[in-house]
């Protein structure tokens, strides 16, 4: 298929032909495949069955990668990528502000398996450079971050990695391939929690790694031992979801921008975090590397309690997770960051009155009314 359009790629890339000329990929409900007349040995845990392949082709074309692997969760993708690419004694630089699950993985597992690491205290270029040692093998970033939407310059990171011969890895979950394609900026490995925007309907768990053939081959060897592959039924649902990815995410972008602007003007809100606002600390970098600013808006309430505020909402649902067609909200202080001490929370910028809103595809005026009514009730 010849196109550069993400709209067309989302709908059509990865289509497989079959005798019935079906428009959709059939669900191959089989773990056993004949092998006598083929080179390939198909088996779900080898990451090579038709429903996995259809998804990989679609996602590879979207992100501009040569190849990929589909996992049963975002964390399966992340942990397998790290175990597949690195050895005991290697060192990895992690940026500040990563998803909590990765921090848990680093602290609980990396150390036990002898992989050395540095988690940065800030994301200045100098700090990345200062953390590189002779045994450093990779820089791992996530931009925009959760929940404060900090932005890291992908071109700068990939340049550092090229010069120092390191592998660059990004968690691209928050942006989705609609808003940001890191491989264009020279990043080597792109990971997604497909549970979020790629799935988009808050009903499936999946993950993905996209990269060049050489790195995917290396990760594959570990992947089939760890066994975190995705079943064909969920692959089918994910493929169906991605057909509407651009439509969903573009609507979420415009809704989020309007909500961020509107909340910025409200007297009961003390701070709004959104990369699409000119007041955002790295708006210029975001503008350079993103084609849309995403569907997550975080904000701090001035004099209100986060819990009572959330209970006053009627349309927006207080819930964990993000990226669905329905708007959801949570307070990171009692959810994603609940295990941090008061000092750690302060250091990470997680206050008790911070809220993270995952903007859905509802009418934006209904969402703004819901937020404003909840703000009023609590005055
Ligand atoms: C949710 C999430 C993950 C983990 O994905 P799971 O599918 O829950 O395993 C990783 N990174 C980011 C940024 C996420 O939001």
mmCIF file of C-alpha atoms and ligand atoms in Angstrom:
data_model
loop_
_atom_site.group_PDB
_atom_site.id
_atom_site.type_symbol
_atom_site.label_atom_id
_atom_site.label_comp_id
_atom_site.label_asym_id
_atom_site.label_seq_id
_atom_site.Cartn_x
_atom_site.Cartn_y
_atom_site.Cartn_z
ATOM 1 C CA UNK A 1 0.000 0.000 0.000
ATOM 2 C CA UNK A 2 1.410 3.371 -1.041
ATOM 3 C CA UNK A 3 0.392 6.214 1.260
ATOM 4 C CA UNK A 4 1.815 8.537 3.880
ATOM 5 C CA UNK A 5 -1.603 9.238 5.353
ATOM 6 C CA UNK A 6 -2.104 7.949 8.880
ATOM 7 C CA UNK A 7 -5.882 7.964 8.243
ATOM 8 C CA UNK A 8 -5.488 5.522 5.377
ATOM 9 C CA UNK A 9 -2.834 3.464 7.187
ATOM 10 C CA UNK A 10 -5.076 3.074 10.252
ATOM 11 C CA UNK A 11 -7.938 1.742 8.162
ATOM 12 C CA UNK A 12 -6.109 -0.385 5.610
ATOM 13 C CA UNK A 13 -2.514 -1.292 6.512
ATOM 14 C CA UNK A 14 -1.972 -4.949 7.419
ATOM 15 C CA UNK A 15 -4.979 -6.188 5.454
ATOM 16 C CA UNK A 16 -4.629 -9.826 4.575
ATOM 17 C CA UNK A 17 -6.206 -11.443 1.565
ATOM 18 C CA UNK A 18 -8.130 -14.695 1.779
ATOM 19 C CA UNK A 19 -10.358 -16.862 -0.384
ATOM 20 C CA UNK A 20 -13.566 -15.082 0.670
ATOM 21 C CA UNK A 21 -12.139 -11.588 0.098
ATOM 22 C CA UNK A 22 -13.270 -10.650 3.607
ATOM 23 C CA UNK A 23 -12.798 -6.971 4.470
ATOM 24 C CA UNK A 24 -11.731 -7.763 8.038
ATOM 25 C CA UNK A 25 -8.944 -10.036 9.209
ATOM 26 C CA UNK A 26 -10.563 -13.334 10.243
ATOM 27 C CA UNK A 27 -9.906 -14.372 13.851
ATOM 28 C CA UNK A 28 -7.612 -17.380 13.519
ATOM 29 C CA UNK A 29 -8.778 -19.283 16.570
ATOM 30 C CA UNK A 30 -5.976 -21.792 16.264
ATOM 31 C CA UNK A 31 -2.824 -22.429 18.213
ATOM 32 C CA UNK A 32 -1.848 -25.271 15.881
ATOM 33 C CA UNK A 33 -0.786 -24.597 12.278
ATOM 34 C CA UNK A 34 0.358 -27.080 9.618
ATOM 35 C CA UNK A 35 4.054 -26.923 8.808
ATOM 36 C CA UNK A 36 4.942 -29.557 6.209
ATOM 37 C CA UNK A 37 5.071 -27.316 3.147
ATOM 38 C CA UNK A 38 6.216 -24.040 4.722
ATOM 39 C CA UNK A 39 9.419 -22.646 6.105
ATOM 40 C CA UNK A 40 7.553 -20.830 8.876
ATOM 41 C CA UNK A 41 6.609 -22.472 12.131
ATOM 42 C CA UNK A 42 3.525 -20.599 13.267
ATOM 43 C CA UNK A 43 2.681 -20.564 16.976
ATOM 44 C CA UNK A 44 1.199 -17.730 19.089
ATOM 45 C CA UNK A 45 4.139 -17.602 21.504
ATOM 46 C CA UNK A 46 6.511 -17.239 18.555
ATOM 47 C CA UNK A 47 4.780 -13.901 17.862
ATOM 48 C CA UNK A 48 4.059 -14.878 14.239
ATOM 49 C CA UNK A 49 0.413 -15.963 13.827
ATOM 50 C CA UNK A 50 -1.788 -14.113 11.288
ATOM 51 C CA UNK A 51 -3.718 -11.873 13.718
ATOM 52 C CA UNK A 52 -0.467 -10.760 15.363
ATOM 53 C CA UNK A 53 1.115 -10.207 11.943
ATOM 54 C CA UNK A 54 -1.779 -8.079 10.671
ATOM 55 C CA UNK A 55 -1.401 -5.805 13.708
ATOM 56 C CA UNK A 56 2.369 -5.570 13.423
ATOM 57 C CA UNK A 57 2.089 -4.572 9.759
ATOM 58 C CA UNK A 58 -0.433 -1.847 10.593
ATOM 59 C CA UNK A 59 1.520 -0.490 13.567
ATOM 60 C CA UNK A 60 4.885 -0.673 11.788
ATOM 61 C CA UNK A 61 3.545 1.392 8.934
ATOM 62 C CA UNK A 62 2.037 3.902 11.391
ATOM 63 C CA UNK A 63 5.270 4.358 13.380
ATOM 64 C CA UNK A 64 7.618 3.943 10.412
ATOM 65 C CA UNK A 65 9.337 0.875 11.859
ATOM 66 C CA UNK A 66 10.631 -2.197 10.015
ATOM 67 C CA UNK A 67 9.189 -4.729 12.406
ATOM 68 C CA UNK A 68 7.541 -5.315 15.770
ATOM 69 C CA UNK A 69 6.107 -7.585 18.435
ATOM 70 C CA UNK A 70 2.636 -7.623 20.033
ATOM 71 C CA UNK A 71 2.387 -8.332 23.775
ATOM 72 C CA UNK A 72 -0.342 -9.064 26.280
ATOM 73 C CA UNK A 73 0.332 -5.821 28.194
ATOM 74 C CA UNK A 74 2.408 -2.668 28.043
ATOM 75 C CA UNK A 75 4.554 -3.891 30.936
ATOM 76 C CA UNK A 76 5.184 -7.219 29.140
ATOM 77 C CA UNK A 77 6.484 -5.174 26.189
ATOM 78 C CA UNK A 78 8.675 -2.948 28.373
ATOM 79 C CA UNK A 79 10.172 -5.689 30.545
ATOM 80 C CA UNK A 80 10.797 -7.977 27.559
ATOM 81 C CA UNK A 81 12.482 -5.173 25.594
ATOM 82 C CA UNK A 82 14.849 -4.470 28.475
ATOM 83 C CA UNK A 83 15.654 -8.118 29.235
ATOM 84 C CA UNK A 84 16.038 -8.827 25.524
ATOM 85 C CA UNK A 85 18.411 -5.972 24.783
ATOM 86 C CA UNK A 86 20.630 -5.801 27.872
ATOM 87 C CA UNK A 87 22.910 -7.981 29.963
ATOM 88 C CA UNK A 88 24.094 -8.223 33.536
ATOM 89 C CA UNK A 89 26.506 -5.357 34.168
ATOM 90 C CA UNK A 90 24.961 -3.018 31.571
ATOM 91 C CA UNK A 91 23.749 0.420 32.647
ATOM 92 C CA UNK A 92 20.576 2.230 31.521
ATOM 93 C CA UNK A 93 19.716 5.924 31.972
ATOM 94 C CA UNK A 94 16.040 6.527 32.786
ATOM 95 C CA UNK A 95 14.559 10.020 32.567
ATOM 96 C CA UNK A 96 12.634 11.662 35.399
ATOM 97 C CA UNK A 97 8.859 11.216 35.548
ATOM 98 C CA UNK A 98 8.356 7.729 34.106
ATOM 99 C CA UNK A 99 5.175 5.679 34.429
ATOM 100 C CA UNK A 100 4.957 4.166 37.935
ATOM 101 C CA UNK A 101 4.928 0.566 36.695
ATOM 102 C CA UNK A 102 8.360 1.035 35.129
ATOM 103 C CA UNK A 103 9.781 2.519 38.312
ATOM 104 C CA UNK A 104 8.479 -0.565 40.178
ATOM 105 C CA UNK A 105 10.062 -2.810 37.558
ATOM 106 C CA UNK A 106 13.402 -0.999 37.838
ATOM 107 C CA UNK A 107 13.492 -1.073 41.636
ATOM 108 C CA UNK A 108 12.144 -4.591 42.085
ATOM 109 C CA UNK A 109 13.606 -6.492 39.141
ATOM 110 C CA UNK A 110 16.421 -4.749 37.280
ATOM 111 C CA UNK A 111 18.569 -4.567 40.362
ATOM 112 C CA UNK A 112 18.037 -8.247 41.225
ATOM 113 C CA UNK A 113 19.110 -9.269 37.730
ATOM 114 C CA UNK A 114 22.263 -7.190 37.825
ATOM 115 C CA UNK A 115 21.352 -4.433 35.387
ATOM 116 C CA UNK A 116 22.674 -1.102 36.634
ATOM 117 C CA UNK A 117 20.700 2.128 36.192
ATOM 118 C CA UNK A 118 20.375 5.827 36.906
ATOM 119 C CA UNK A 119 16.989 7.499 37.314
ATOM 120 C CA UNK A 120 17.484 11.205 36.598
ATOM 121 C CA UNK A 121 16.397 13.944 39.029
ATOM 122 C CA UNK A 122 15.588 16.283 36.134
ATOM 123 C CA UNK A 123 15.468 16.035 32.356
ATOM 124 C CA UNK A 124 18.034 18.675 31.375
ATOM 125 C CA UNK A 125 20.332 17.588 28.516
ATOM 126 C CA UNK A 126 23.310 18.013 30.876
ATOM 127 C CA UNK A 127 21.824 15.463 33.283
ATOM 128 C CA UNK A 128 21.471 12.833 30.556
ATOM 129 C CA UNK A 129 25.094 13.433 29.506
ATOM 130 C CA UNK A 130 26.410 13.318 33.074
ATOM 131 C CA UNK A 131 24.698 9.969 33.688
ATOM 132 C CA UNK A 132 26.487 8.197 30.832
ATOM 133 C CA UNK A 133 29.257 5.819 31.981
ATOM 134 C CA UNK A 134 31.480 3.379 30.061
ATOM 135 C CA UNK A 135 28.997 0.554 30.768
ATOM 136 C CA UNK A 136 25.928 2.598 29.719
ATOM 137 C CA UNK A 137 23.995 0.936 26.907
ATOM 138 C CA UNK A 138 20.740 2.879 26.595
ATOM 139 C CA UNK A 139 18.636 5.942 27.350
ATOM 140 C CA UNK A 140 14.977 5.323 28.132
ATOM 141 C CA UNK A 141 12.505 8.207 27.805
ATOM 142 C CA UNK A 142 8.763 8.869 27.976
ATOM 143 C CA UNK A 143 7.330 12.062 26.513
ATOM 144 C CA UNK A 144 4.850 13.545 27.374
ATOM 145 C CA UNK A 145 5.089 12.201 30.915
ATOM 146 C CA UNK A 146 2.376 11.063 33.274
ATOM 147 C CA UNK A 147 0.776 13.017 34.943
ATOM 148 C CA UNK A 148 2.574 16.367 34.558
ATOM 149 C CA UNK A 149 3.017 16.257 30.763
ATOM 150 C CA UNK A 150 6.723 17.171 30.767
ATOM 151 C CA UNK A 151 8.331 17.094 27.346
ATOM 152 C CA UNK A 152 11.745 15.662 26.463
ATOM 153 C CA UNK A 153 13.434 16.593 23.163
ATOM 154 C CA UNK A 154 13.572 13.363 21.121
ATOM 155 C CA UNK A 155 16.040 14.735 18.545
ATOM 156 C CA UNK A 156 18.491 15.663 21.332
ATOM 157 C CA UNK A 157 18.223 12.216 22.957
ATOM 158 C CA UNK A 158 18.657 10.323 19.688
ATOM 159 C CA UNK A 159 21.674 12.500 18.823
ATOM 160 C CA UNK A 160 23.313 11.735 22.194
ATOM 161 C CA UNK A 161 22.629 8.032 21.664
ATOM 162 C CA UNK A 162 24.073 8.037 18.152
ATOM 163 C CA UNK A 163 27.266 9.780 19.321
ATOM 164 C CA UNK A 164 27.741 7.510 22.351
ATOM 165 C CA UNK A 165 26.616 4.342 20.595
ATOM 166 C CA UNK A 166 23.611 3.786 22.902
ATOM 167 C CA UNK A 167 20.161 2.390 22.167
ATOM 168 C CA UNK A 168 17.356 4.959 22.520
ATOM 169 C CA UNK A 169 14.019 3.665 23.806
ATOM 170 C CA UNK A 170 10.776 5.611 24.145
ATOM 171 C CA UNK A 171 7.444 4.855 25.757
ATOM 172 C CA UNK A 172 5.163 6.588 23.223
ATOM 173 C CA UNK A 173 1.888 5.670 24.955
ATOM 174 C CA UNK A 174 0.734 9.196 25.867
ATOM 175 C CA UNK A 175 1.267 10.716 22.417
ATOM 176 C CA UNK A 176 0.095 7.721 20.332
ATOM 177 C CA UNK A 177 1.463 7.374 16.781
ATOM 178 C CA UNK A 178 -1.076 9.961 15.645
ATOM 179 C CA UNK A 179 0.656 12.797 17.510
ATOM 180 C CA UNK A 180 4.263 11.656 17.507
ATOM 181 C CA UNK A 181 6.395 9.192 15.525
ATOM 182 C CA UNK A 182 9.761 8.974 17.348
ATOM 183 C CA UNK A 183 11.555 6.838 14.736
ATOM 184 C CA UNK A 184 11.517 9.912 12.454
ATOM 185 C CA UNK A 185 13.580 11.671 15.121
ATOM 186 C CA UNK A 186 16.106 8.831 15.231
ATOM 187 C CA UNK A 187 14.763 6.906 18.247
ATOM 188 C CA UNK A 188 15.554 3.168 17.969
ATOM 189 C CA UNK A 189 12.816 1.410 19.930
ATOM 190 C CA UNK A 190 9.184 2.557 20.344
ATOM 191 C CA UNK A 191 6.977 0.962 22.994
ATOM 192 C CA UNK A 192 3.248 1.404 23.626
ATOM 193 C CA UNK A 193 0.815 0.314 26.234
ATOM 194 C CA UNK A 194 -1.907 -0.523 23.684
ATOM 195 C CA UNK A 195 -4.270 -0.645 26.671
ATOM 196 C CA UNK A 196 -4.555 3.146 26.320
ATOM 197 C CA UNK A 197 -5.024 5.048 23.010
ATOM 198 C CA UNK A 198 -4.391 2.176 20.593
ATOM 199 C CA UNK A 199 -7.136 0.134 22.261
ATOM 200 C CA UNK A 200 -9.116 3.291 22.944
ATOM 201 C CA UNK A 201 -12.260 1.777 24.470
ATOM 202 C CA UNK A 202 -11.072 0.838 27.968
ATOM 203 C CA UNK A 203 -11.687 -2.833 27.304
ATOM 204 C CA UNK A 204 -8.441 -4.575 26.304
ATOM 205 C CA UNK A 205 -4.908 -4.938 27.656
ATOM 206 C CA UNK A 206 -2.013 -5.148 25.199
ATOM 207 C CA UNK A 207 1.444 -3.805 24.439
ATOM 208 C CA UNK A 208 3.726 -3.347 21.464
ATOM 209 C CA UNK A 209 7.413 -2.941 20.588
ATOM 210 C CA UNK A 210 8.372 -1.427 17.212
ATOM 211 C CA UNK A 211 11.914 -1.119 15.910
ATOM 212 C CA UNK A 212 14.337 -2.175 13.182
ATOM 213 C CA UNK A 213 14.664 -5.828 12.152
ATOM 214 C CA UNK A 214 17.937 -6.339 13.977
ATOM 215 C CA UNK A 215 16.727 -5.164 17.396
ATOM 216 C CA UNK A 216 13.374 -6.947 17.015
ATOM 217 C CA UNK A 217 15.219 -10.185 16.226
ATOM 218 C CA UNK A 218 17.277 -9.722 19.383
ATOM 219 C CA UNK A 219 14.209 -9.011 21.553
ATOM 220 C CA UNK A 220 12.272 -11.919 19.952
ATOM 221 C CA UNK A 221 14.672 -14.464 21.396
ATOM 222 C CA UNK A 222 13.853 -13.319 24.927
ATOM 223 C CA UNK A 223 10.181 -12.677 24.088
ATOM 224 C CA UNK A 224 9.421 -16.283 23.270
ATOM 225 C CA UNK A 225 11.031 -17.396 26.529
ATOM 226 C CA UNK A 226 9.108 -14.845 28.602
ATOM 227 C CA UNK A 227 5.921 -15.779 26.745
ATOM 228 C CA UNK A 228 4.031 -12.482 26.911
ATOM 229 C CA UNK A 229 2.318 -12.882 23.520
ATOM 230 C CA UNK A 230 -1.230 -11.719 22.741
ATOM 231 C CA UNK A 231 -4.091 -14.049 21.760
ATOM 232 C CA UNK A 232 -5.809 -13.753 18.370
ATOM 233 C CA UNK A 233 -9.152 -12.597 19.781
ATOM 234 C CA UNK A 234 -7.626 -9.568 21.470
ATOM 235 C CA UNK A 235 -5.417 -8.946 18.420
ATOM 236 C CA UNK A 236 -8.602 -8.715 16.372
ATOM 237 C CA UNK A 237 -10.164 -6.196 18.785
ATOM 238 C CA UNK A 238 -6.998 -4.118 18.774
ATOM 239 C CA UNK A 239 -6.845 -4.141 14.983
ATOM 240 C CA UNK A 240 -10.463 -2.995 14.850
ATOM 241 C CA UNK A 241 -9.733 -0.225 17.381
ATOM 242 C CA UNK A 242 -6.788 1.128 15.417
ATOM 243 C CA UNK A 243 -9.002 1.626 12.359
ATOM 244 C CA UNK A 244 -10.519 4.630 14.179
ATOM 245 C CA UNK A 245 -7.323 5.769 15.936
ATOM 246 C CA UNK A 246 -6.770 9.006 13.997
ATOM 247 C CA UNK A 247 -10.421 10.047 14.269
ATOM 248 C CA UNK A 248 -10.477 9.406 18.018
ATOM 249 C CA UNK A 249 -7.132 10.982 18.868
ATOM 250 C CA UNK A 250 -7.659 14.088 16.730
ATOM 251 C CA UNK A 251 -10.993 14.692 18.467
ATOM 252 C CA UNK A 252 -9.317 14.100 21.853
ATOM 253 C CA UNK A 253 -6.592 16.609 20.886
ATOM 254 C CA UNK A 254 -9.077 19.372 20.044
ATOM 255 C CA UNK A 255 -11.240 18.648 23.080
ATOM 256 C CA UNK A 256 -8.180 18.647 25.382
ATOM 257 C CA UNK A 257 -6.834 21.920 23.938
ATOM 258 C CA UNK A 258 -10.190 23.661 24.533
ATOM 259 C CA UNK A 259 -10.470 22.240 28.049
ATOM 260 C CA UNK A 260 -6.899 23.267 28.911
ATOM 261 C CA UNK A 261 -7.552 26.814 27.683
ATOM 262 C CA UNK A 262 -10.870 27.008 29.471
ATOM 263 C CA UNK A 263 -9.489 25.697 32.792
ATOM 264 C CA UNK A 264 -6.576 28.169 32.555
ATOM 265 C CA UNK A 265 -9.096 30.990 32.823
ATOM 266 C CA UNK A 266 -11.020 29.580 35.780
ATOM 267 C CA UNK A 267 -10.387 31.329 39.115
ATOM 268 C CA UNK A 268 -10.641 28.061 41.103
ATOM 269 C CA UNK A 269 -7.789 26.425 39.170
ATOM 270 C CA UNK A 270 -4.240 27.276 40.207
ATOM 271 C CA UNK A 271 -2.263 25.430 37.500
ATOM 272 C CA UNK A 272 -2.925 23.688 34.189
ATOM 273 C CA UNK A 273 -0.435 21.262 32.630
ATOM 274 C CA UNK A 274 -0.875 20.785 28.866
ATOM 275 C CA UNK A 275 1.836 20.830 26.165
ATOM 276 C CA UNK A 276 -0.505 22.664 23.791
ATOM 277 C CA UNK A 277 -0.593 25.768 26.026
ATOM 278 C CA UNK A 278 2.001 28.452 25.162
ATOM 279 C CA UNK A 279 2.562 28.747 28.941
ATOM 280 C CA UNK A 280 3.873 25.135 29.084
ATOM 281 C CA UNK A 281 7.607 25.108 29.930
ATOM 282 C CA UNK A 282 8.504 23.128 26.787
ATOM 283 C CA UNK A 283 5.733 24.172 24.436
ATOM 284 C CA UNK A 284 8.317 24.969 21.720
ATOM 285 C CA UNK A 285 9.805 21.444 21.811
ATOM 286 C CA UNK A 286 6.319 19.907 21.873
ATOM 287 C CA UNK A 287 5.402 22.049 18.868
ATOM 288 C CA UNK A 288 8.483 20.815 16.992
ATOM 289 C CA UNK A 289 8.063 17.114 17.635
ATOM 290 C CA UNK A 290 4.301 16.584 18.015
ATOM 291 C CA UNK A 291 1.583 17.064 15.420
ATOM 292 C CA UNK A 292 -1.069 17.188 18.163
ATOM 293 C CA UNK A 293 -0.721 17.656 21.922
ATOM 294 C CA UNK A 294 -2.700 14.663 23.131
ATOM 295 C CA UNK A 295 -5.775 13.987 25.224
ATOM 296 C CA UNK A 296 -4.420 14.317 28.760
ATOM 297 C CA UNK A 297 -4.857 17.542 30.736
ATOM 298 C CA UNK A 298 -3.682 17.816 34.338
ATOM 299 C CA UNK A 299 -4.600 20.617 36.704
ATOM 300 C CA UNK A 300 -4.479 21.731 40.323
ATOM 301 C CA UNK A 301 -7.509 22.883 42.280
ATOM 302 C CA UNK A 302 -6.949 26.096 44.205
ATOM 303 C CA UNK A 303 -8.961 25.577 47.373
ATOM 304 C CA UNK A 304 -10.844 22.375 46.793
ATOM 305 C CA UNK A 305 -10.548 18.791 47.818
ATOM 306 C CA UNK A 306 -9.826 16.448 44.876
ATOM 307 C CA UNK A 307 -12.150 13.742 46.191
ATOM 308 C CA UNK A 308 -15.204 15.970 46.600
ATOM 309 C CA UNK A 309 -14.486 17.609 43.256
ATOM 310 C CA UNK A 310 -14.465 14.210 41.488
ATOM 311 C CA UNK A 311 -17.671 13.148 43.274
ATOM 312 C CA UNK A 312 -19.380 16.302 41.965
ATOM 313 C CA UNK A 313 -18.730 15.352 38.336
ATOM 314 C CA UNK A 314 -21.625 13.632 36.560
ATOM 315 C CA UNK A 315 -20.303 12.934 33.057
ATOM 316 C CA UNK A 316 -16.557 12.508 33.615
ATOM 317 C CA UNK A 317 -15.887 9.254 35.448
ATOM 318 C CA UNK A 318 -13.335 8.969 38.249
ATOM 319 C CA UNK A 319 -11.377 5.914 37.101
ATOM 320 C CA UNK A 320 -7.882 4.558 36.659
ATOM 321 C CA UNK A 321 -6.347 4.117 33.214
ATOM 322 C CA UNK A 322 -6.710 6.531 30.295
ATOM 323 C CA UNK A 323 -7.041 6.918 26.555
ATOM 324 C CA UNK A 324 -10.637 5.684 26.164
ATOM 325 C CA UNK A 325 -13.411 7.338 24.156
ATOM 326 C CA UNK A 326 -15.016 8.269 27.484
ATOM 327 C CA UNK A 327 -13.513 10.973 29.688
ATOM 328 C CA UNK A 328 -12.018 9.735 32.950
ATOM 329 C CA UNK A 329 -10.292 11.505 35.807
ATOM 330 C CA UNK A 330 -8.098 10.528 38.739
ATOM 331 C CA UNK A 331 -5.965 12.114 41.443
ATOM 332 C CA UNK A 332 -2.418 10.737 41.047
ATOM 333 C CA UNK A 333 -1.691 11.306 44.739
ATOM 334 C CA UNK A 334 -4.038 8.447 45.793
ATOM 335 C CA UNK A 335 -3.688 6.336 42.624
ATOM 336 C CA UNK A 336 -0.548 6.065 40.447
ATOM 337 C CA UNK A 337 1.678 7.747 43.051
ATOM 338 C CA UNK A 338 0.051 6.514 46.268
ATOM 339 C CA UNK A 339 3.120 4.549 47.380
ATOM 340 C CA UNK A 340 5.378 7.616 47.450
ATOM 341 C CA UNK A 341 6.201 9.340 50.730
ATOM 342 C CA UNK A 342 5.082 12.955 51.253
ATOM 343 C CA UNK A 343 8.639 14.121 50.491
ATOM 344 C CA UNK A 344 8.845 12.024 47.310
ATOM 345 C CA UNK A 345 5.473 13.356 46.154
ATOM 346 C CA UNK A 346 6.666 16.916 46.715
ATOM 347 C CA UNK A 347 9.833 16.178 44.750
ATOM 348 C CA UNK A 348 7.823 14.709 41.868
ATOM 349 C CA UNK A 349 5.374 17.630 41.898
ATOM 350 C CA UNK A 350 2.393 15.457 42.859
ATOM 351 C CA UNK A 351 0.178 17.554 45.124
ATOM 352 C CA UNK A 352 -2.998 16.352 46.860
ATOM 353 C CA UNK A 353 -5.128 18.683 44.708
ATOM 354 C CA UNK A 354 -3.648 17.534 41.379
ATOM 355 C CA UNK A 355 -6.043 15.892 38.921
ATOM 356 C CA UNK A 356 -5.289 14.047 35.693
ATOM 357 C CA UNK A 357 -8.079 14.228 33.124
ATOM 358 C CA UNK A 358 -8.114 11.802 30.194
ATOM 359 C CA UNK A 359 -10.271 13.627 27.680
ATOM 360 C CA UNK A 360 -12.680 11.516 25.631
ATOM 361 C CA UNK A 361 -14.566 12.171 22.403
ATOM 362 C CA UNK A 362 -17.747 13.580 23.968
ATOM 363 C CA UNK A 363 -19.022 17.076 23.083
ATOM 364 C CA UNK A 364 -16.431 19.411 24.561
ATOM 365 C CA UNK A 365 -19.070 21.832 25.860
ATOM 366 C CA UNK A 366 -20.661 19.058 27.885
ATOM 367 C CA UNK A 367 -17.251 18.229 29.365
ATOM 368 C CA UNK A 368 -16.491 21.864 30.206
ATOM 369 C CA UNK A 369 -19.936 22.292 31.816
ATOM 370 C CA UNK A 370 -19.366 19.187 33.910
ATOM 371 C CA UNK A 371 -15.992 20.522 35.112
ATOM 372 C CA UNK A 372 -17.319 24.036 35.767
ATOM 373 C CA UNK A 373 -20.362 22.744 37.668
ATOM 374 C CA UNK A 374 -18.140 20.610 39.895
ATOM 375 C CA UNK A 375 -15.902 23.595 40.523
ATOM 376 C CA UNK A 376 -18.866 25.748 41.428
ATOM 377 C CA UNK A 377 -20.351 23.224 43.849
ATOM 378 C CA UNK A 378 -17.188 23.195 45.856
ATOM 379 C CA UNK A 379 -16.607 26.909 46.219
HETATM 380 C C1 LIG B 1 -0.403 2.101 31.267
HETATM 381 C C2 LIG B 1 0.967 2.440 30.874
HETATM 382 C C3 LIG B 1 1.967 1.459 30.813
HETATM 383 C C4 LIG B 1 1.739 0.022 31.214
HETATM 384 O O1 LIG B 1 0.862 -0.603 30.347
HETATM 385 P P1 LIG B 1 -0.068 -1.876 30.758
HETATM 386 O O2 LIG B 1 -0.796 -2.155 29.500
HETATM 387 O O3 LIG B 1 -0.911 -1.445 31.903
HETATM 388 O O4 LIG B 1 0.877 -2.963 31.154
HETATM 389 C C5 LIG B 1 3.220 1.851 30.417
HETATM 390 N N1 LIG B 1 3.500 3.127 30.106
HETATM 391 C C6 LIG B 1 2.567 4.102 30.162
HETATM 392 C C7 LIG B 1 2.948 5.499 29.812
HETATM 393 C C8 LIG B 1 1.268 3.800 30.544
HETATM 394 O O5 LIG B 1 0.355 4.763 30.622
#
